[in-house]
Structures are given as C-alpha cells and as structure tokens.
Coordinates of C-alpha atoms in Angstrom, one line a residue:
M21 CA -20.4 -97.2 -22.0
S22 CA -20.4 -100.2 -19.3
P23 CA -22.7 -99.4 -16.3
S24 CA -19.7 -98.9 -14.2
T25 CA -18.5 -95.9 -16.1
I26 CA -21.9 -94.3 -16.4
P27 CA -21.9 -91.3 -14.0
F28 CA -24.1 -91.9 -10.7
R29 CA -27.6 -90.2 -11.3
V30 CA -29.8 -89.0 -9.1
I31 CA -33.5 -88.3 -9.7
V32 CA -35.3 -85.8 -7.5
V33 CA -39.1 -85.8 -7.5
G34 CA -40.5 -82.6 -6.8
S35 CA -39.4 -79.1 -6.9
G36 CA -40.8 -77.8 -3.8
V37 CA -38.1 -76.1 -1.4
S38 CA -36.6 -79.6 -0.2
G39 CA -36.2 -80.6 -4.0
L40 CA -34.2 -77.2 -4.8
I41 CA -32.3 -77.6 -1.9
M42 CA -31.1 -81.1 -3.1
A43 CA -30.7 -79.7 -6.4
H44 CA -28.3 -76.8 -5.3
A45 CA -26.4 -79.2 -3.1
L46 CA -25.8 -81.8 -6.0
Q47 CA -25.0 -79.1 -8.2
H48 CA -22.3 -78.0 -5.7
A49 CA -21.2 -81.7 -5.2
G50 CA -20.8 -82.2 -8.7
I51 CA -23.0 -85.3 -8.8
D52 CA -25.3 -85.8 -12.0
Y53 CA -29.0 -85.2 -11.4
I54 CA -32.6 -84.4 -12.8
V55 CA -35.4 -82.9 -10.8
L56 CA -39.2 -83.9 -12.3
E57 CA -42.2 -81.6 -11.1
A58 CA -45.6 -82.4 -11.9
H59 CA -46.6 -78.8 -11.9
R60 CA -46.2 -76.7 -14.9
E61 CA -44.1 -74.1 -13.4
V62 CA -41.6 -74.2 -10.6
V63 CA -42.7 -71.1 -9.1
H64 CA -46.6 -71.2 -8.3
S65 CA -49.0 -69.4 -5.9
A66 CA -49.6 -72.6 -3.5
G67 CA -48.8 -71.9 -0.2
S68 CA -48.5 -69.0 2.4
S69 CA -45.3 -68.3 4.4
F70 CA -42.2 -70.2 4.9
G71 CA -40.1 -69.8 8.1
L72 CA -36.5 -69.9 7.9
W73 CA -34.6 -70.8 11.1
P74 CA -30.9 -70.2 11.7
S75 CA -30.1 -73.7 10.8
A76 CA -31.8 -73.6 7.7
A77 CA -30.3 -69.9 7.0
R78 CA -26.7 -71.5 7.3
I79 CA -27.4 -73.8 4.7
L80 CA -28.9 -71.4 2.5
D81 CA -25.5 -69.2 3.1
Q82 CA -23.7 -72.1 1.8
L83 CA -25.7 -72.3 -1.1
G84 CA -25.2 -68.6 -2.1
C85 CA -29.1 -67.6 -1.4
W86 CA -29.1 -66.4 1.8
Q87 CA -28.4 -62.7 0.9
D88 CA -31.2 -62.6 -1.6
I89 CA -33.7 -64.2 0.8
K90 CA -32.7 -61.4 3.2
N91 CA -33.2 -58.8 0.7
V92 CA -36.8 -59.7 0.6
S93 CA -37.6 -60.2 4.0
T94 CA -37.3 -58.4 7.3
P95 CA -36.1 -60.2 10.3
I96 CA -38.9 -60.6 13.0
T97 CA -37.9 -58.7 15.9
H98 CA -41.4 -58.8 18.2
H99 CA -43.5 -61.7 19.2
C100 CA -46.6 -61.1 21.0
V101 CA -48.7 -63.5 22.9
R102 CA -52.4 -61.7 23.1
R103 CA -55.0 -61.7 26.1
P104 CA -58.6 -62.6 24.5
N105 CA -59.1 -58.8 24.4
G106 CA -56.2 -58.1 22.1
S107 CA -54.1 -56.7 24.8
V108 CA -50.5 -58.0 25.5
L109 CA -49.9 -60.8 27.7
V110 CA -46.1 -61.1 27.3
H111 CA -43.7 -59.8 24.7
S112 CA -41.6 -63.1 24.0
K113 CA -37.6 -62.6 22.9
I114 CA -37.7 -65.8 21.0
F115 CA -36.7 -64.0 17.7
T116 CA -34.2 -61.7 19.0
D117 CA -32.8 -64.5 21.4
I118 CA -32.4 -66.8 18.3
S119 CA -30.7 -64.2 16.3
A120 CA -28.1 -63.5 19.2
N121 CA -27.4 -67.3 19.9
F122 CA -26.7 -68.0 16.5
G123 CA -25.7 -65.0 14.1
Y124 CA -28.5 -65.6 11.8
E125 CA -32.0 -63.9 11.7
A126 CA -35.0 -66.3 11.8
L127 CA -37.1 -64.9 8.8
V128 CA -40.3 -65.5 7.3
V129 CA -40.7 -65.3 3.3
E130 CA -43.8 -65.9 1.3
R131 CA -43.4 -69.3 -0.2
P132 CA -43.5 -68.6 -4.0
T133 CA -40.9 -66.0 -3.8
L134 CA -38.6 -68.3 -1.7
L135 CA -38.7 -70.7 -4.7
R136 CA -38.2 -68.1 -7.3
I137 CA -35.0 -67.2 -5.4
L138 CA -33.9 -70.8 -5.2
Y139 CA -34.6 -71.4 -8.9
E140 CA -32.8 -68.3 -10.2
H141 CA -29.8 -69.8 -8.6
I142 CA -29.7 -73.0 -10.3
S143 CA -27.2 -72.6 -12.9
D144 CA -28.3 -75.4 -15.4
K145 CA -32.2 -74.9 -15.3
S146 CA -32.6 -77.7 -18.0
R147 CA -32.2 -80.0 -15.0
I148 CA -35.4 -78.7 -13.5
Q149 CA -38.1 -80.1 -15.8
T150 CA -41.9 -79.6 -15.2
A151 CA -45.2 -81.0 -16.3
R152 CA -43.3 -84.6 -15.6
A153 CA -45.4 -86.4 -13.0
V154 CA -44.4 -89.6 -11.9
D155 CA -46.9 -92.8 -12.7
H156 CA -44.6 -95.5 -11.0
I157 CA -41.1 -96.7 -10.2
S158 CA -39.6 -99.9 -11.6
E159 CA -36.3 -101.4 -10.3
T160 CA -33.8 -102.8 -13.0
T161 CA -30.4 -104.9 -12.7
D162 CA -28.6 -101.8 -12.1
G163 CA -30.7 -98.8 -11.0
L164 CA -34.3 -97.7 -11.3
E165 CA -36.5 -96.6 -14.0
V166 CA -39.6 -94.0 -13.4
S167 CA -42.3 -93.9 -16.0
L168 CA -44.0 -90.6 -16.2
K169 CA -47.4 -89.9 -17.1
D170 CA -46.4 -88.5 -20.5
G171 CA -45.0 -91.9 -21.4
T172 CA -41.5 -91.2 -21.1
T173 CA -39.2 -93.0 -18.8
E174 CA -35.9 -91.5 -17.0
R175 CA -33.4 -94.1 -15.6
G176 CA -31.1 -93.3 -12.4
D177 CA -29.2 -94.9 -9.7
I178 CA -31.5 -93.4 -7.0
V179 CA -34.7 -91.8 -6.7
V180 CA -35.2 -89.1 -3.9
G181 CA -38.9 -88.3 -2.8
C182 CA -39.1 -84.5 -2.2
D183 CA -43.1 -84.6 -3.1
G184 CA -44.5 -83.7 -0.1
V185 CA -46.8 -84.9 2.5
H186 CA -48.7 -87.3 0.1
S187 CA -45.7 -88.4 -1.8
T188 CA -45.9 -90.6 -5.0
V189 CA -42.1 -91.9 -4.5
R190 CA -43.4 -93.0 -0.8
K191 CA -46.3 -95.2 -2.3
C192 CA -44.1 -96.8 -5.2
M193 CA -41.5 -97.1 -2.6
W194 CA -43.7 -99.2 -0.3
D195 CA -45.2 -101.0 -3.4
I196 CA -41.3 -102.5 -4.3
A197 CA -40.8 -103.0 -0.8
K198 CA -43.9 -105.4 -0.3
K199 CA -43.6 -107.3 -3.6
A200 CA -39.9 -107.9 -2.2
A201 CA -41.0 -108.8 1.4
P202 CA -45.0 -109.0 1.5
T203 CA -45.2 -110.2 5.5
S204 CA -42.4 -107.8 6.4
F205 CA -44.3 -104.8 4.9
A206 CA -47.6 -105.5 5.6
V207 CA -48.0 -102.6 7.9
L208 CA -47.4 -100.1 5.0
D209 CA -50.6 -100.5 3.6
G210 CA -51.6 -96.8 4.5
N211 CA -49.8 -93.5 4.3
G212 CA -48.6 -93.3 7.9
L213 CA -50.4 -90.0 8.6
S214 CA -53.0 -88.6 11.0
S215 CA -55.0 -85.2 11.2
S216 CA -56.2 -83.9 14.3
F217 CA -56.1 -80.2 13.0
H218 CA -58.0 -78.1 10.2
C219 CA -55.5 -75.5 9.1
L220 CA -56.8 -72.0 7.6
V221 CA -53.8 -70.2 6.1
G222 CA -53.2 -67.4 3.7
V223 CA -51.6 -64.0 2.6
S224 CA -53.0 -60.5 3.2
P225 CA -51.4 -57.1 2.5
S226 CA -49.9 -55.2 5.3
I227 CA -52.7 -54.6 8.2
Q228 CA -52.9 -51.2 9.8
G229 CA -52.4 -52.1 13.7
I230 CA -49.9 -54.5 13.3
R231 CA -46.4 -53.5 13.4
C232 CA -44.1 -54.6 10.6
S233 CA -41.9 -57.4 11.4
E234 CA -44.3 -58.3 14.3
S235 CA -45.6 -62.1 15.4
N236 CA -48.7 -62.6 17.3
S237 CA -50.2 -65.6 18.9
V238 CA -53.8 -66.1 19.8
Q239 CA -54.5 -69.1 21.6
R240 CA -58.1 -70.2 22.6
Q241 CA -60.0 -73.3 23.4
G242 CA -60.0 -75.2 20.5
F243 CA -57.7 -73.2 17.9
S244 CA -55.0 -70.7 17.9
I245 CA -53.9 -68.2 15.3
Q246 CA -50.8 -66.8 14.3
V247 CA -50.2 -63.6 12.4
T248 CA -46.8 -62.4 11.2
S249 CA -46.2 -59.4 9.4
Q250 CA -43.6 -58.1 6.7
P251 CA -43.4 -54.6 5.0
E252 CA -45.9 -55.5 2.3
S253 CA -47.5 -58.7 3.2
T254 CA -49.1 -60.2 6.5
F255 CA -49.5 -64.3 6.9
F256 CA -51.7 -66.1 8.8
F257 CA -52.4 -69.6 9.9
T258 CA -54.7 -71.1 12.2
C259 CA -54.9 -74.5 13.9
I260 CA -58.5 -75.6 14.5
K261 CA -59.3 -78.7 16.1
P262 CA -62.4 -80.5 15.0
D263 CA -64.5 -82.8 16.5
A264 CA -62.7 -86.0 15.4
S265 CA -59.0 -86.9 14.2
I266 CA -58.8 -88.7 10.8
D267 CA -56.2 -91.5 10.5
Q268 CA -54.7 -92.0 7.0
P269 CA -56.0 -88.7 5.5
D270 CA -56.2 -88.2 1.9
R271 CA -56.1 -84.9 -0.4
K272 CA -59.3 -83.5 1.1
K273 CA -60.6 -80.5 -0.5
F274 CA -62.6 -78.0 1.5
T275 CA -65.2 -76.3 -0.5
P276 CA -65.5 -72.3 -0.6
E277 CA -68.6 -72.6 1.4
A278 CA -66.9 -74.5 4.1
L279 CA -63.9 -72.2 3.8
E280 CA -66.3 -69.1 4.4
E281 CA -68.1 -70.8 7.5
Q282 CA -64.9 -71.8 9.2
A283 CA -63.5 -67.9 8.7
A284 CA -66.7 -66.7 9.9
K285 CA -66.3 -68.3 13.3
L286 CA -63.2 -66.4 14.0
T287 CA -64.0 -63.0 12.2
G288 CA -64.5 -61.7 15.6
I289 CA -61.4 -62.6 17.3
T290 CA -58.9 -59.9 18.5
V291 CA -55.3 -60.3 17.2
T292 CA -54.2 -57.1 18.6
E293 CA -55.8 -54.3 20.5
T294 CA -57.2 -52.8 17.0
V295 CA -57.3 -55.5 14.5
F296 CA -59.6 -58.5 14.4
F297 CA -59.2 -61.5 12.4
G298 CA -61.9 -60.5 10.2
D299 CA -59.8 -57.2 9.0
I300 CA -57.2 -59.7 8.1
W301 CA -59.5 -62.4 6.1
K302 CA -61.6 -59.9 4.3
Q303 CA -58.6 -58.1 2.8
R304 CA -56.8 -61.3 1.9
H305 CA -54.7 -62.0 -1.4
R306 CA -55.5 -65.7 -1.0
G307 CA -56.7 -68.0 1.6
Y308 CA -57.5 -71.6 1.7
M309 CA -58.2 -74.5 4.2
C310 CA -56.8 -77.9 4.3
L311 CA -56.2 -80.6 7.0
L312 CA -53.1 -80.4 9.1
E313 CA -51.3 -83.8 8.4
E314 CA -48.7 -85.0 11.0
G315 CA -46.6 -88.4 10.7
L316 CA -43.0 -89.3 11.2
Q317 CA -42.4 -92.3 8.9
E318 CA -41.3 -95.4 10.1
R319 CA -39.0 -96.3 7.2
W320 CA -37.2 -93.5 5.2
H321 CA -35.9 -95.6 2.2
H322 CA -36.1 -99.0 0.8
G323 CA -34.0 -100.5 -2.1
R324 CA -32.9 -97.4 -4.1
C325 CA -35.6 -95.0 -3.0
V326 CA -35.3 -92.6 -0.2
L327 CA -37.5 -89.6 1.3
V328 CA -36.5 -86.3 2.1
G329 CA -38.8 -83.7 3.9
D330 CA -42.7 -83.9 4.3
S331 CA -42.5 -87.2 2.6
A332 CA -40.7 -88.8 5.6
H333 CA -41.4 -86.4 8.6
K334 CA -44.7 -83.9 8.3
M335 CA -45.3 -81.9 11.3
S336 CA -47.3 -79.2 12.5
P337 CA -46.5 -75.7 11.4
V338 CA -46.3 -74.4 14.7
L339 CA -42.6 -72.8 15.3
A340 CA -42.3 -73.1 11.4
L341 CA -39.8 -76.1 11.9
G342 CA -41.2 -78.4 9.5
G343 CA -39.4 -76.5 6.6
T344 CA -36.3 -76.1 8.2
C345 CA -36.0 -79.9 8.7
A346 CA -36.7 -80.4 5.2
I347 CA -33.9 -78.4 4.2
E348 CA -31.6 -80.1 6.8
S349 CA -32.3 -83.5 5.7
A350 CA -31.8 -82.6 2.0
A351 CA -28.4 -81.4 3.2
A352 CA -27.6 -84.4 5.2
L353 CA -28.6 -87.0 2.5
V354 CA -26.2 -85.2 -0.1
N355 CA -23.6 -85.1 2.5
Y356 CA -23.6 -89.1 2.8
L357 CA -24.0 -89.4 -1.2
Y358 CA -21.0 -86.8 -1.6
E359 CA -18.8 -89.1 0.9
G360 CA -20.0 -92.3 -0.7
I361 CA -19.6 -91.1 -4.6
C362 CA -17.2 -88.1 -4.8
L363 CA -14.8 -89.2 -2.1
H364 CA -14.3 -92.3 -4.1
P365 CA -14.4 -91.6 -7.8
E366 CA -12.7 -95.0 -8.8
R367 CA -16.1 -96.7 -8.2
K368 CA -19.8 -96.4 -8.4
P369 CA -21.6 -97.5 -5.3
H370 CA -23.7 -100.6 -5.9
G371 CA -26.3 -102.7 -3.9
E372 CA -25.3 -102.9 -0.1
T373 CA -22.8 -99.9 -0.4
L374 CA -25.9 -97.6 -1.6
I375 CA -28.2 -99.2 1.0
K376 CA -25.7 -98.4 3.7
I377 CA -25.6 -94.8 2.6
L378 CA -29.3 -94.6 2.7
E379 CA -29.8 -96.4 6.3
T380 CA -26.8 -94.0 7.6
Y381 CA -29.0 -91.0 6.4
Q382 CA -31.8 -92.1 8.2
A383 CA -30.2 -93.1 11.3
A384 CA -28.3 -89.9 11.5
R385 CA -31.5 -87.6 11.2
E386 CA -34.1 -89.4 12.7
P387 CA -33.4 -88.8 16.5
R388 CA -32.9 -84.9 15.9
V389 CA -36.5 -84.8 13.5
T390 CA -37.8 -87.1 16.1
A391 CA -37.3 -84.4 19.0
I392 CA -38.3 -81.6 17.0
Y393 CA -41.6 -83.6 15.6
Q394 CA -42.4 -84.3 19.2
T395 CA -41.9 -80.6 20.6
V396 CA -44.1 -79.0 17.9
S397 CA -46.7 -81.7 18.2
K398 CA -47.1 -80.9 21.8
L399 CA -46.7 -77.3 21.3
T400 CA -49.6 -77.2 18.9
R401 CA -51.8 -79.0 21.4
I402 CA -51.0 -76.8 24.2
Q403 CA -51.7 -73.5 22.1
T404 CA -55.0 -74.8 21.3
T405 CA -55.7 -75.1 24.7
D406 CA -57.0 -78.5 25.0
G407 CA -58.0 -79.4 27.9
H408 CA -57.4 -77.5 31.8
L409 CA -53.4 -78.5 31.7
K410 CA -52.7 -77.3 28.6
R411 CA -54.6 -74.2 29.0
F412 CA -52.5 -73.4 32.2
I413 CA -49.3 -74.0 30.6
S414 CA -50.4 -72.0 27.3
R415 CA -51.3 -69.0 29.7
F416 CA -49.2 -69.2 32.6
V417 CA -46.0 -71.5 31.8
L418 CA -44.7 -70.9 28.3
P419 CA -44.9 -67.1 28.2
F420 CA -43.4 -66.4 31.3
T421 CA -40.7 -69.0 31.6
G422 CA -39.0 -68.3 28.1
L423 CA -38.9 -72.1 27.9
E424 CA -40.1 -72.0 24.2
A425 CA -37.2 -69.9 23.3
R426 CA -34.8 -72.2 25.1
T427 CA -36.0 -75.0 23.7
A428 CA -35.9 -73.4 20.1
I429 CA -32.2 -72.6 20.7
A430 CA -31.3 -76.5 22.2
L431 CA -33.2 -77.7 18.9
T432 CA -31.1 -75.3 16.4
R433 CA -27.8 -76.0 18.0
G434 CA -27.3 -79.7 16.8
A435 CA -28.2 -78.6 13.2
V436 CA -26.5 -80.3 10.1
K437 CA -24.7 -78.0 7.5
I438 CA -23.3 -79.1 3.9
E439 CA -20.3 -80.5 5.1
F440 CA -18.3 -80.2 1.6
L441 CA -18.9 -76.2 1.3
P442 CA -17.5 -73.6 3.4
V443 CA -19.8 -71.4 5.7
P444 CA -19.3 -67.8 4.8
E445 CA -18.0 -65.7 7.4
R446 CA -20.7 -63.8 9.8
R447 CA -21.6 -62.5 13.4
R448 CA -20.7 -65.4 15.6
G449 CA -23.6 -66.1 17.9
I450 CA -23.5 -66.1 21.7
T451 CA -23.9 -70.0 21.6
G452 CA -23.3 -70.9 18.1
F453 CA -23.9 -74.4 16.6
D454 CA -22.2 -77.5 18.2
D455 CA -20.1 -77.9 14.9
D456 CA -18.9 -74.0 14.9
N457 CA -16.4 -75.5 17.5
M458 CA -15.7 -78.7 15.7
M459 CA -17.9 -80.3 18.3
P460 CA -19.6 -83.7 17.5
Q461 CA -23.3 -83.3 16.7
V462 CA -25.3 -84.0 20.1
I463 CA -28.9 -84.9 19.5
G464 CA -30.8 -83.7 22.4
S465 CA -28.1 -81.5 23.8
K466 CA -27.8 -80.8 27.5
D467 CA -29.9 -77.4 27.0
F468 CA -32.8 -79.2 25.5
L469 CA -32.5 -81.7 28.4
R470 CA -32.5 -79.0 31.0
A471 CA -35.1 -77.3 29.3
S472 CA -37.3 -80.7 29.2
R473 CA -36.9 -81.4 32.8
A474 CA -37.7 -77.6 33.7
F475 CA -41.0 -78.1 31.7
S476 CA -41.7 -81.5 33.4
G477 CA -40.9 -79.9 36.6
L478 CA -43.2 -77.0 36.3
V479 CA -46.1 -79.4 35.1
T480 CA -45.7 -82.0 37.9
K481 CA -45.9 -78.9 40.3
Y482 CA -49.2 -77.7 38.7
I483 CA -50.8 -81.2 38.9
S484 CA -49.4 -81.6 42.5
L485 CA -51.1 -78.2 43.4
R486 CA -54.1 -79.0 41.3
G487 CA -54.1 -82.3 43.5
F488 CA -53.8 -80.7 46.8
I489 CA -56.7 -78.2 46.0
L490 CA -59.1 -81.1 44.9
M491 CA -58.4 -82.9 48.0
T492 CA -58.5 -79.9 50.3
Q493 CA -62.2 -79.3 48.7
V494 CA -63.3 -82.8 48.9
K495 CA -62.3 -82.7 52.8
R496 CA -64.0 -79.6 53.4
R497 CA -67.3 -80.7 51.4
F498 CA -67.3 -84.1 53.8
G499 CA -66.0 -82.2 56.8
V500 CA -63.0 -84.2 57.1
L501 CA -60.9 -81.0 57.3
D502 CA -61.0 -78.3 59.9
K503 CA -61.5 -75.5 57.4
S504 CA -59.5 -73.3 59.9
A505 CA -56.4 -75.0 59.1
V506 CA -56.6 -74.2 55.8
V507 CA -54.9 -70.8 54.9

C-alpha cells in the first residue's frame, strides 16, 4: 500500500478529558486514531472537580455524553460571597444567569466520574491504550514515529499533545523545532510556565451547614477558598499566594507535613456561618497541594505536532474555564482536520497543507483563549486581594455590579462547537451562542467590551477617589487647604 493510500492517522497522547474529547470527535469524523496513556488506567483518582460551562456542555451534548453527566450532577443554583465571619456579603446570580442565557446549566462533577462517562461512550475501546508512556518523537519522510517507554513504536500523520501542563509532546515538539532551526527556537528552552500560587484541593462528603448545589467564595489577603457542594460530595480548592513566584516550575511534590501545615493555617477560616474550612478538611476523602501553573504558549504546533488543552494554555482554576477551553480546543482542532481530510477524501493532506490546518487552528483559537486566560488571571489576583485596589474590587465592585456574570456570559457567547455534528434540540437561552443565529464567531463581543469598559471605569473612578482623598489629607497636614472647605 502506497503512503498516499494509507488512511490519515492521528496519535493522541493523553487520555484525560481533552484526550477523550479528541477521541470522541475523531470517532464521529471517521478519522483513524489511537490514544496513548501513560497511566495503567483511564479512570483514576487524580484531580478533584471539573467545572462544565455551557460551551463545554453543548459539545458534550453533540457527542451524546451530556445527559449521563447531568444524571450524576445537580446544577449550581446559589453562589455566595462570604464576609470574614461567614455571613453572606452577596448572593451572586452568575450560575442562574448563565443557564438562562444559554439553555445549558453550569455543572460541577468529580473528575474521575467525568472520565468514566467519556470512556464508557467510546465505541472502540481498543483505541484507548494504557501503560504506554511516550519517550520521544521522530520525524519520518511522510509522518511521525512515536517511540514508547515499553520499547514499541506507533506511526501516524500527526501527534496531538493532550498530556497536560508538563507535556511530553510539547518537549518533543520543541526538540524537533530546535533541530530544524536552532536560532529561531532558542526561546523554547523552558516550559513556558510560571507559578504565583499554591493550590490546596480535594473532595469531602456532603457537609452539614452547606446547602446542596451551593458555591461559596471566601476571599482574604493572600488566599481565596472556593467550596462547591453536590448531593454526596463537597469540592474545595484554595489559591494561596506564597512569598515568591516561580518561573519554569517543575513537577514539585509537597510532603504530607507541608500539606498539613498549610491546611492548619486555614482551619479556622469560616466558609459559612456554621462551617469552618477545618470541618471540610478533616472529613476529606482526599486532598493534595500543588503548584498552580499558568502559561499561554507562544507556539501550539510545529511540523506535525500540535498541542491541545493545558499543554498549550494552562490557566488558573478560578471560574473553572480551563477545562472548558480544553474541550473547545479539541473540538476546534477536529473541525479543521475534518475539513481538510474528510471533505477531500481523494487526497491525503501532506506538508504545507497539514501545516496550514494547524496554523489555522491556533490562529482561530488563540484570541478567545487569550481573552479567557487574561480574565481568570486577573480574577485570581483580585480574589486573593493582593493590595488595596484588588481588595476594594473584590469586596465592593465584583459582588455588587454583576460584572463577573456579564463577563462570563460574554466569554461564553463566542464558543465553538463541532461543526459536522448537529446540536440536539434544547431550551433556547435568552442570549444564546453567537452561532445559534448563524452569526460569525466574534472574539471579544460587544458585551465583553462593554463589561471590560465598565470594569475599567470603576477602577479609574476608585483610583481618582483615592487620589483626591490622599491629596486632601496632604493639604490638611501642611495647612494648604482650609479644613472648612472639605465636606
């Protein structure tokens, strides 16, 4: 069989959420594929919760998985921002507004449960191969060869790195790139990541004093706590600002002693009027601490290698949009592969054609991902109230203006879907997605721009007010201003 008659084959590395979404989409597209997973099992206990926004829900609905996910989760209906004493500062409508606008609820599900449902819906499970860790990747005359640590090899036309923040595919891709053009890719010596926060995450049973389907936000100087409840589970994660940030973070593992020491510092923090963080921690099923890596890679592809999800765009878990972005990116990549392969079955894409497909994928996704990445990065720093301005925004701007909800809605509108699959009938939302009305996808819609301008206006007014107060205090002190003139 000549190379031109061999079916186009995709090698997906990693069977996490983005890897399994790739598998589903490729399966529906009729494109040959294999998924290589380093773990011995697809479904394992690593990770805590996984947030699913309407943009992810629509794709999962197209793939036939959404109803099973809904069956194991209840929609978040209450979001409470808490005062230091645990009382409610404000009831936010962010989740109910999201549902009303798009017709899909925002759900939180345990990550192993989501993996199980996605895996169960794969029709040919022989394509998902475990205990097959990648060692290195080599270019061939007409494709790529993936050498595995078990001594075997796999050949394909492209390799898709769905293998997470410390991606082996990304490292191999950079090695290939630097060999091809050493001076052009000298900047790729690191991993493109930084870490300004530690993250303490875990799962506990349902806790008395926390309502089912409730999300609670605690924001203090130097840390924030998010607690979300389901009928039988309570998910928690904390963002903790250490003394110094880390550039190019590696897979740092915290000792059990360090874990307990950090948790002890949060034990007395109130999550509700009657529940302390210590109550949640001591009943945990599991909990661990890790570095919170952030990084938006400059290049998502080189040659026949391409990155999807955290390997390309790792962001803070605040707002739980990182997982949704990974699902969208997987869908977008398969859209372009489908257009380049399945719509032209008489020819197999090679060379420049394939590179163009990957370039189009990054060019289409990068503006939207960047907007979301920057939004959650800023919000993470606001929620940990790092400085007077961020404390003011956290306490008095976001809770009372609805800006957080409006921004989330604006960011959701421009989401992608799987273009070659129908969207099941559903209740239409008030706003809907941009492509519901056959509108072109708009990155940074007018709603988002208006929300951004409103946010900037509030910050500007606050800075002006602070400046006026400071100037008044200075003039008073030095007798420049008649005190009676100040109201």
